[in-house]
PDB file of C-alpha atoms in Angstrom:
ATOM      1  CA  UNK A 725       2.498   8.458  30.379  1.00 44.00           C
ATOM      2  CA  UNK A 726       4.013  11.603  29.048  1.00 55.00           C
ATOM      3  CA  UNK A 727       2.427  14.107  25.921  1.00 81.00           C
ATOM      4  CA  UNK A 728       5.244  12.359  23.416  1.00 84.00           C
ATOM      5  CA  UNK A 729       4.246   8.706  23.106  1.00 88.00           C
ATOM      6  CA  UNK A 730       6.194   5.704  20.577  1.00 87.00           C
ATOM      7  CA  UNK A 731       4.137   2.716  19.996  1.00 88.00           C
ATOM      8  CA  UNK A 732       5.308  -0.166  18.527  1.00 87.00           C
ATOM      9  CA  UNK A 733       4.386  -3.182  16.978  1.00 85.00           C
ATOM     10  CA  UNK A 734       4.191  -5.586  14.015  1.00 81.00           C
ATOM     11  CA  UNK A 735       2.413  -4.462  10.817  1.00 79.00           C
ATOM     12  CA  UNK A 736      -1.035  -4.515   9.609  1.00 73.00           C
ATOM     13  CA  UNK A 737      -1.869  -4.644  13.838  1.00 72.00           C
ATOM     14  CA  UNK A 738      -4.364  -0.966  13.339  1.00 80.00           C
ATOM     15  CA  UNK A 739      -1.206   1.149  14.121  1.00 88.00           C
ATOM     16  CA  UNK A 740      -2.359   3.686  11.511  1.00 90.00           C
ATOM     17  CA  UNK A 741      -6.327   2.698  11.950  1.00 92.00           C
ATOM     18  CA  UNK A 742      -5.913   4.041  16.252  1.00 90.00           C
ATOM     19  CA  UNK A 743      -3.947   6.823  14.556  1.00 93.00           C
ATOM     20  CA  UNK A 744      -6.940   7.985  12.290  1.00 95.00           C
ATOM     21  CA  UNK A 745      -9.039   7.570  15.537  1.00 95.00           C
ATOM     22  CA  UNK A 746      -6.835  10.042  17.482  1.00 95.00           C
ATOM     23  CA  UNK A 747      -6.795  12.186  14.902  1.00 96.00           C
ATOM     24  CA  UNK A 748     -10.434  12.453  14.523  1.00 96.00           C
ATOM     25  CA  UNK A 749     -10.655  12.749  18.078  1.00 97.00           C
ATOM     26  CA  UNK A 750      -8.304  15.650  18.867  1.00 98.00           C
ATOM     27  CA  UNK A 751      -8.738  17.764  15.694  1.00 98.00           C
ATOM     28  CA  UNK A 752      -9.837  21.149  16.133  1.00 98.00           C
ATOM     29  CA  UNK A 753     -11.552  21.017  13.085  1.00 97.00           C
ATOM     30  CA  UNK A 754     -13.613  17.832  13.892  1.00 96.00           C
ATOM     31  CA  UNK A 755     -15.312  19.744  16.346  1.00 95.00           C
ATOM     32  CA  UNK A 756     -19.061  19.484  14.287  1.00 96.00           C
ATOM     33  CA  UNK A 757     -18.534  15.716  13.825  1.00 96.00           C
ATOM     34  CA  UNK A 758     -17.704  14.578  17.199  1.00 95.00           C
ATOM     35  CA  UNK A 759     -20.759  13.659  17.997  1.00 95.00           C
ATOM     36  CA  UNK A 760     -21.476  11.494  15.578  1.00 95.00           C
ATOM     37  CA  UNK A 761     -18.077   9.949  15.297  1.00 94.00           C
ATOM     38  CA  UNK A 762     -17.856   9.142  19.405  1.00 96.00           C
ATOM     39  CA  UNK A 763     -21.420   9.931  20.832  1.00 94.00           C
ATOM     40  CA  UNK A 764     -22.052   5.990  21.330  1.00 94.00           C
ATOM     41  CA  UNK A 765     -18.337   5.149  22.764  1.00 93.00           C
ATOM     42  CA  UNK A 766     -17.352   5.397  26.232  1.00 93.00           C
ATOM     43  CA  UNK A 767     -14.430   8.040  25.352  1.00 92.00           C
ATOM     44  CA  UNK A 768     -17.649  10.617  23.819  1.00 94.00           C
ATOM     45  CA  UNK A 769     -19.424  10.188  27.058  1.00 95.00           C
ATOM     46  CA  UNK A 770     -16.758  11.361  28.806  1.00 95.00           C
ATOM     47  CA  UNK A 771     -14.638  13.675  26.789  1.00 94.00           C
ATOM     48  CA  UNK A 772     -11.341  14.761  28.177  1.00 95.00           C
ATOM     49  CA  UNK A 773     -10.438  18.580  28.003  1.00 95.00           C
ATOM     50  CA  UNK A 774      -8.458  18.313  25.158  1.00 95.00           C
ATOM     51  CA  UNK A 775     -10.694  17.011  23.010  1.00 96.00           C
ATOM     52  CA  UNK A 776     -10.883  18.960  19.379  1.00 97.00           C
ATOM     53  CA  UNK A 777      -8.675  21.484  20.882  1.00 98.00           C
ATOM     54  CA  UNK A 778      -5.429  20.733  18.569  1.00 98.00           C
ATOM     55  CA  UNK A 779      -4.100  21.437  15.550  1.00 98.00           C
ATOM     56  CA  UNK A 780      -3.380  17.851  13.637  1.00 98.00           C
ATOM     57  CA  UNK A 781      -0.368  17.215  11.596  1.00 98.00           C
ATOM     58  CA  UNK A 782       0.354  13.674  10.061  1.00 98.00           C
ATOM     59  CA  UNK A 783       3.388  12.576   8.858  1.00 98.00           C
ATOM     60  CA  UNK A 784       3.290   8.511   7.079  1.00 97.00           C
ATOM     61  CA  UNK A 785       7.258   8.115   6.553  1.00 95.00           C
ATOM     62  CA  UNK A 786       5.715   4.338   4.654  1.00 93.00           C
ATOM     63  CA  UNK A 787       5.598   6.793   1.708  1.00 94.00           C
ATOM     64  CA  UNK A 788       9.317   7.684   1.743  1.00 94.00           C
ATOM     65  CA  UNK A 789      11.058   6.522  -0.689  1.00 91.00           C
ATOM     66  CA  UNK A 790      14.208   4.140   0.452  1.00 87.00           C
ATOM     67  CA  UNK A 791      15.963   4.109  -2.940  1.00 86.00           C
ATOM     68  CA  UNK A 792      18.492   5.340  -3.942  1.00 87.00           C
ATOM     69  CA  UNK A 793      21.298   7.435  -2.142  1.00 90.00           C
ATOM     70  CA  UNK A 794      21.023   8.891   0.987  1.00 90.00           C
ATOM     71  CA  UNK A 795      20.568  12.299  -0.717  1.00 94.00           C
ATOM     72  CA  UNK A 796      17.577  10.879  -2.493  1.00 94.00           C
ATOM     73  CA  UNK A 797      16.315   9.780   0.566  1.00 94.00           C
ATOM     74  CA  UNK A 798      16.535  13.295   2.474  1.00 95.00           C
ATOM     75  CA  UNK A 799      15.150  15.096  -0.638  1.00 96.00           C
ATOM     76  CA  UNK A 800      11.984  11.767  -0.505  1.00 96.00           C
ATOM     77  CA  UNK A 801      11.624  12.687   2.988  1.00 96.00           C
ATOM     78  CA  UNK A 802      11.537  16.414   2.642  1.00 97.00           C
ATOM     79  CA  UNK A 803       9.099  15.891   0.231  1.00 98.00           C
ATOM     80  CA  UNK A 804       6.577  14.079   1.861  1.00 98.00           C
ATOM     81  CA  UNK A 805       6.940  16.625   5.394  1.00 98.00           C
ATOM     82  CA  UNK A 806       6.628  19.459   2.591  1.00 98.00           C
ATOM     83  CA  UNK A 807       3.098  18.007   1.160  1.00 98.00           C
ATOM     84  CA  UNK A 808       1.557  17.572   4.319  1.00 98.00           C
ATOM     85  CA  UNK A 809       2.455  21.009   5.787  1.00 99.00           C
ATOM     86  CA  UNK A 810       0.924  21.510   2.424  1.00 98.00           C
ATOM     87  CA  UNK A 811      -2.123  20.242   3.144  1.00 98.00           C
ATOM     88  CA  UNK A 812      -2.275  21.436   7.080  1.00 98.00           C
ATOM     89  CA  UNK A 813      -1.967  24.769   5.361  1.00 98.00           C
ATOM     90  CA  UNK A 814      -5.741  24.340   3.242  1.00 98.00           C
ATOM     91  CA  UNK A 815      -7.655  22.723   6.211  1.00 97.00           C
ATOM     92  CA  UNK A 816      -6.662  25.271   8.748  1.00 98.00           C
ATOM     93  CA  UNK A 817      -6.575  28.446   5.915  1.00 97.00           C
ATOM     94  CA  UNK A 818      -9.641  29.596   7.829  1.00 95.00           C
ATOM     95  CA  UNK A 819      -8.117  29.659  11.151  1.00 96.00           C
ATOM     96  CA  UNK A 820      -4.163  30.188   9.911  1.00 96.00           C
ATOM     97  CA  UNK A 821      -5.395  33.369   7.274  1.00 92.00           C
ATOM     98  CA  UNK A 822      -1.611  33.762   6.366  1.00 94.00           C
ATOM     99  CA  UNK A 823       0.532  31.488   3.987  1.00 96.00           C
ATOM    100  CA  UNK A 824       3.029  28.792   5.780  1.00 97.00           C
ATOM    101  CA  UNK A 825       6.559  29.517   3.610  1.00 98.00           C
ATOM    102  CA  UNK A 826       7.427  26.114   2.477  1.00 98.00           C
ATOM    103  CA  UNK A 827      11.429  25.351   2.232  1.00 98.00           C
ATOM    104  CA  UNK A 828      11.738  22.775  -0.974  1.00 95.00           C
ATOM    105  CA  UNK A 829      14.905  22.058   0.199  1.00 95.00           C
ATOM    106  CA  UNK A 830      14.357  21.464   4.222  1.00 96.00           C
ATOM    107  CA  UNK A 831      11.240  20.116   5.711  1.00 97.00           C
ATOM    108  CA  UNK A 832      12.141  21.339   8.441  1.00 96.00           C
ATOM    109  CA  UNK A 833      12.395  24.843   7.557  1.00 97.00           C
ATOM    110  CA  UNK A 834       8.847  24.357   6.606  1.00 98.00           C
ATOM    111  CA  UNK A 835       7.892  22.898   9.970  1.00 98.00           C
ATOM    112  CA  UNK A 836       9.461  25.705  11.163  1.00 97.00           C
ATOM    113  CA  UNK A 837       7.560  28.256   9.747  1.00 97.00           C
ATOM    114  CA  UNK A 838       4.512  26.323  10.453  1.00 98.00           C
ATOM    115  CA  UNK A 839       5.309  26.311  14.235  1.00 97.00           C
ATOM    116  CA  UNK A 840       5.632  30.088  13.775  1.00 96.00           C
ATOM    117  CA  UNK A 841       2.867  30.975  12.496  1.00 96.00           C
ATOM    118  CA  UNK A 842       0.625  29.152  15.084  1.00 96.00           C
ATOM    119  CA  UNK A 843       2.795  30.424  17.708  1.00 92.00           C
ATOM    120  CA  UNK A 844      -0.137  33.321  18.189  1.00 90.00           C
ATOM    121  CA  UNK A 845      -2.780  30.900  17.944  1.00 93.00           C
ATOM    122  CA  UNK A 846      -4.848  29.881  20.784  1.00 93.00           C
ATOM    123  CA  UNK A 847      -4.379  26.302  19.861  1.00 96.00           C
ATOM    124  CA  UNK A 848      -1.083  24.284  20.020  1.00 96.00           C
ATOM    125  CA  UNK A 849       0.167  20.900  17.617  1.00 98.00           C
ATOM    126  CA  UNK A 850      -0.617  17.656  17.800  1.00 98.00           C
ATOM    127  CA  UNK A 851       1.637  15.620  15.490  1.00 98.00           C
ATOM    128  CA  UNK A 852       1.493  12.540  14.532  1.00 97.00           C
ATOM    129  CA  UNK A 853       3.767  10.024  12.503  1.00 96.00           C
ATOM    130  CA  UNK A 854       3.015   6.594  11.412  1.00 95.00           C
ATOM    131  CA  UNK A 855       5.506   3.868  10.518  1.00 93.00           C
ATOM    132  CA  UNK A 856       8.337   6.587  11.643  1.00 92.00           C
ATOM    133  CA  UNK A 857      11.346   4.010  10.989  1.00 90.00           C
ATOM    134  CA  UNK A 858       9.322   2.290   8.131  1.00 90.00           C
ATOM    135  CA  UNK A 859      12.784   3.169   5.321  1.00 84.00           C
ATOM    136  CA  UNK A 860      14.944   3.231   7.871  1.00 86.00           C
ATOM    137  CA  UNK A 861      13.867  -0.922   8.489  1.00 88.00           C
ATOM    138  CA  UNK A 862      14.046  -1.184   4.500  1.00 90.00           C
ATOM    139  CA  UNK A 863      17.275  -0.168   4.350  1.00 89.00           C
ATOM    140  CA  UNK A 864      18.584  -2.644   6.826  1.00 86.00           C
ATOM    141  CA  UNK A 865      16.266  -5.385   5.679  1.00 86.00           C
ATOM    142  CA  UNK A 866      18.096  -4.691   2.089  1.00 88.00           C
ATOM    143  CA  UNK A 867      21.470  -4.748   3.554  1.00 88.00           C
ATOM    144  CA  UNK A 868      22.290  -1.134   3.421  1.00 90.00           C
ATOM    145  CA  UNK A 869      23.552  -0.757   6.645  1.00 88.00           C
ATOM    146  CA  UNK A 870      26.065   1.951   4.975  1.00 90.00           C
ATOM    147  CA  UNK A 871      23.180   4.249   3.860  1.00 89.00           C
ATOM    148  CA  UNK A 872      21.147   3.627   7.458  1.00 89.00           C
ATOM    149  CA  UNK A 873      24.538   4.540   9.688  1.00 89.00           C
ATOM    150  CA  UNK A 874      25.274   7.598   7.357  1.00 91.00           C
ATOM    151  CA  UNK A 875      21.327   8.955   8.298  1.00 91.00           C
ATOM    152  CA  UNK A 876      21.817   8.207  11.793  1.00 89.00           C
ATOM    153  CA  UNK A 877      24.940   8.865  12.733  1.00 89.00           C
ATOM    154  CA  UNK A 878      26.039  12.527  14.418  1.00 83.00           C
ATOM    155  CA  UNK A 879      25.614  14.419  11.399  1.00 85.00           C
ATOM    156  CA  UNK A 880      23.283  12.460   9.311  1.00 90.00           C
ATOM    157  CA  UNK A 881      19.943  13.452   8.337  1.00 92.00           C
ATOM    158  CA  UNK A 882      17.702  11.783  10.044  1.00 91.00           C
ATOM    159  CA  UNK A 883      19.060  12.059  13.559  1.00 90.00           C
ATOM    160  CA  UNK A 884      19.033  15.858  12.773  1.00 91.00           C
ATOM    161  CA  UNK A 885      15.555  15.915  11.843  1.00 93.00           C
ATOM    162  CA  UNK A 886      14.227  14.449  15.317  1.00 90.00           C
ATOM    163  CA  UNK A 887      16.601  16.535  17.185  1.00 89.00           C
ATOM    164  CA  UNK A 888      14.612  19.407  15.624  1.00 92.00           C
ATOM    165  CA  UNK A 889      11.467  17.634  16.454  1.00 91.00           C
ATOM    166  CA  UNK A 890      12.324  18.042  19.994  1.00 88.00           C
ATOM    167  CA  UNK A 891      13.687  21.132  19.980  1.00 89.00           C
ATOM    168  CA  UNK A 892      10.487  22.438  18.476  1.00 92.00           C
ATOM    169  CA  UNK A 893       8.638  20.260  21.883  1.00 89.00           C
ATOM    170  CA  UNK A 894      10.325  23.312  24.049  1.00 87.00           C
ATOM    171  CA  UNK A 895       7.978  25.743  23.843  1.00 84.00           C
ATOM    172  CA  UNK A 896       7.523  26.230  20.305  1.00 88.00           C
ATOM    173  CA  UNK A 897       4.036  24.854  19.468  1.00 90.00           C
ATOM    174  CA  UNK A 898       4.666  21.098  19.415  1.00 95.00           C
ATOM    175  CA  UNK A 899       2.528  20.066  22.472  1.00 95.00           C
ATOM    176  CA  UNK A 900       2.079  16.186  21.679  1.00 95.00           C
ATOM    177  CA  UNK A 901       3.609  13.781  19.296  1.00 94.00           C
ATOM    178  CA  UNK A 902       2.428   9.948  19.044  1.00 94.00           C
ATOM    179  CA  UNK A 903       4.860   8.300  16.877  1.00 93.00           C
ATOM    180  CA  UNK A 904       4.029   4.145  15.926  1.00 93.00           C
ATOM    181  CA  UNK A 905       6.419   2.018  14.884  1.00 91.00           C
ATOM    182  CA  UNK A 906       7.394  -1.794  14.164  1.00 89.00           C
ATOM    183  CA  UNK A 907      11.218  -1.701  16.787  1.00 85.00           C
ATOM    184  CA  UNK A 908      12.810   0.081  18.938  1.00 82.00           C
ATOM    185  CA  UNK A 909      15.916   0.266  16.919  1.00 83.00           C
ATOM    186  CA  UNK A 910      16.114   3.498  15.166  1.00 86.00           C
ATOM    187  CA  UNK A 911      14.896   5.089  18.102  1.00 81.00           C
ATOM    188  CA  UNK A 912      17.923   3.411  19.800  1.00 81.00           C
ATOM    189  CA  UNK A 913      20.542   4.186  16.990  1.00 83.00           C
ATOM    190  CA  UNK A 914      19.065   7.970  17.067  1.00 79.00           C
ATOM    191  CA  UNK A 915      18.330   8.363  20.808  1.00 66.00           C
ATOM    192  CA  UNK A 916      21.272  10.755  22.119  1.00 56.00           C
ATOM    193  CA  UNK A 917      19.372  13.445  19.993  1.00 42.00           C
ATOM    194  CA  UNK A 918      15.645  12.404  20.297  1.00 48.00           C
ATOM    195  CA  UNK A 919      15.380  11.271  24.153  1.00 53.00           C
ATOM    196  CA  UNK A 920      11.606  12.531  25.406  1.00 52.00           C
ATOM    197  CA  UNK A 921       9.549   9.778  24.311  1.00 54.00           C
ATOM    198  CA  UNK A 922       8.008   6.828  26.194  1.00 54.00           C
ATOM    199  CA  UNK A 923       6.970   3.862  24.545  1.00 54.00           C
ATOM    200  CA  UNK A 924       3.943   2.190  25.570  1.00 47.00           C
ATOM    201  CA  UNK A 925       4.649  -0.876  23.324  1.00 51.00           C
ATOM    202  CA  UNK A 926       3.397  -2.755  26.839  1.00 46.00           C
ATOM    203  CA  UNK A 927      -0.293  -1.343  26.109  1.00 52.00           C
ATOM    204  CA  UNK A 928      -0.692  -4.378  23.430  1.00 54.00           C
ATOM    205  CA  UNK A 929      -4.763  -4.165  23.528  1.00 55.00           C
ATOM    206  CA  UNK A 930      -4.308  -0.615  22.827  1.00 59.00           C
ATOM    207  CA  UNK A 931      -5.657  -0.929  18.668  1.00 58.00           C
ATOM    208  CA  UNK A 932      -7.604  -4.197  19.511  1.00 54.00           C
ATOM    209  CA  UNK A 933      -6.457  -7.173  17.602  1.00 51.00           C
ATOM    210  CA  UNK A 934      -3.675  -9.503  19.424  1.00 51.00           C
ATOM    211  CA  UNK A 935      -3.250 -11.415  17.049  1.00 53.00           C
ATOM    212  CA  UNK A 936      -2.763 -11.159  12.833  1.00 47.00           C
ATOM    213  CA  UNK A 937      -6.195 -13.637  11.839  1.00 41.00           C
ATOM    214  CA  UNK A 938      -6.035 -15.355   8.129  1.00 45.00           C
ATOM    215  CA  UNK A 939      -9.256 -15.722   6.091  1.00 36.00           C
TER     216      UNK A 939
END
């Protein structure tokens, strides 16, 4: 299926739940609780080779902020990247022992310097990102098409920031990405600059529920 995987579908489906399982499943530093985690499932019978052999990095772009300009939106964006490169930076301080330089102006920059300085490291990235057009959607479902063709267009923002997520796929640490997703359409709208993923929206079993149930 390929190492850089979109799956899509409707919210509240366990996009994020499968995400938390892959998470445990391929973190390095869940190594201690696999067992207990997997040990009665099929998948810890028979553990692939990958298995806790990754550095984990999740990205939840549902906690971007869609208000406001598109500026605000970069800076909401930049912030969120920023914190959790924050946090990769304490649970891997033990294997990292050096200080990732955090841009507060580019998230990028910072994921930059985070693919640097596990460029030595025995281990590659595994990143993930949930709800990845989650403002994006907001923007159009508030009729802001203005603000979402400014982000995506050839100079905008956001089409920027996934070209550098693919640049960083050729041979700079980023070994896997699994983004989910509700549509296809800001992958379309962004997809002369971020073309290496496959979406496996056809795997509809693959977090379980078919259907949304009412109690």
């Amino acid at each position: 299926m390929g190492q850089y995987l979109l799956f899509l579908r409707p919210r509240r489906f366990g996009k994020s739940l499968w995400l938390s399982t892959l998470k445990n499943y391929y973190d390095l530093n869940k190594k201690d609780v696999f067992d207990r985690l997997f040990a009665d499932l099929w998948i810890g019978k028979n553990p692939t080779p990958m298995a806790n052999q990754y550095f984990v990095l999740k990205w939840d772009f549902s906690c971007v902020k869609c208000s406001g300009s598109n500026e605000e939106i970069e800076k909401s964006l930049y912030k969120h990247v920023n914190a959790r490169i924050k946090r990769f930076a304490f649970d891997y301080a033990h294997i990292l022992k050096a200080k990732i330089e955090i841009d507060p102006e580019s998230g990028i920059n910072s994921f930059e310097n985070l693919l640097t300085l596990i460029s030595n490291k025995t281990h590659k990235l595994y990143l993930f990102i949930d709800e990845y057009d989650n403002f994006a959607n907001e923007l159009m479902a508030s009729k802001r098409e203005d603000e979402y063709y400014k982000m995506t267009d050839l100079d905008g923002f956001l089409k920027s920031f996934f070209k550098s997520l693919k640049s960083a796929t050729e041979g700079m640490g980023l070994d896997r990405m699994f983004l989910t997703g509700v549509t296809p359409i800001l992958l379309n709208d962004i997809t002369s600059g971020d073309n290496i993923k496959t979406d496996i929206h056809i795997f509809a079993a693959l977090c379980g529920s078919l259907r949304l149930y009412r109690f």
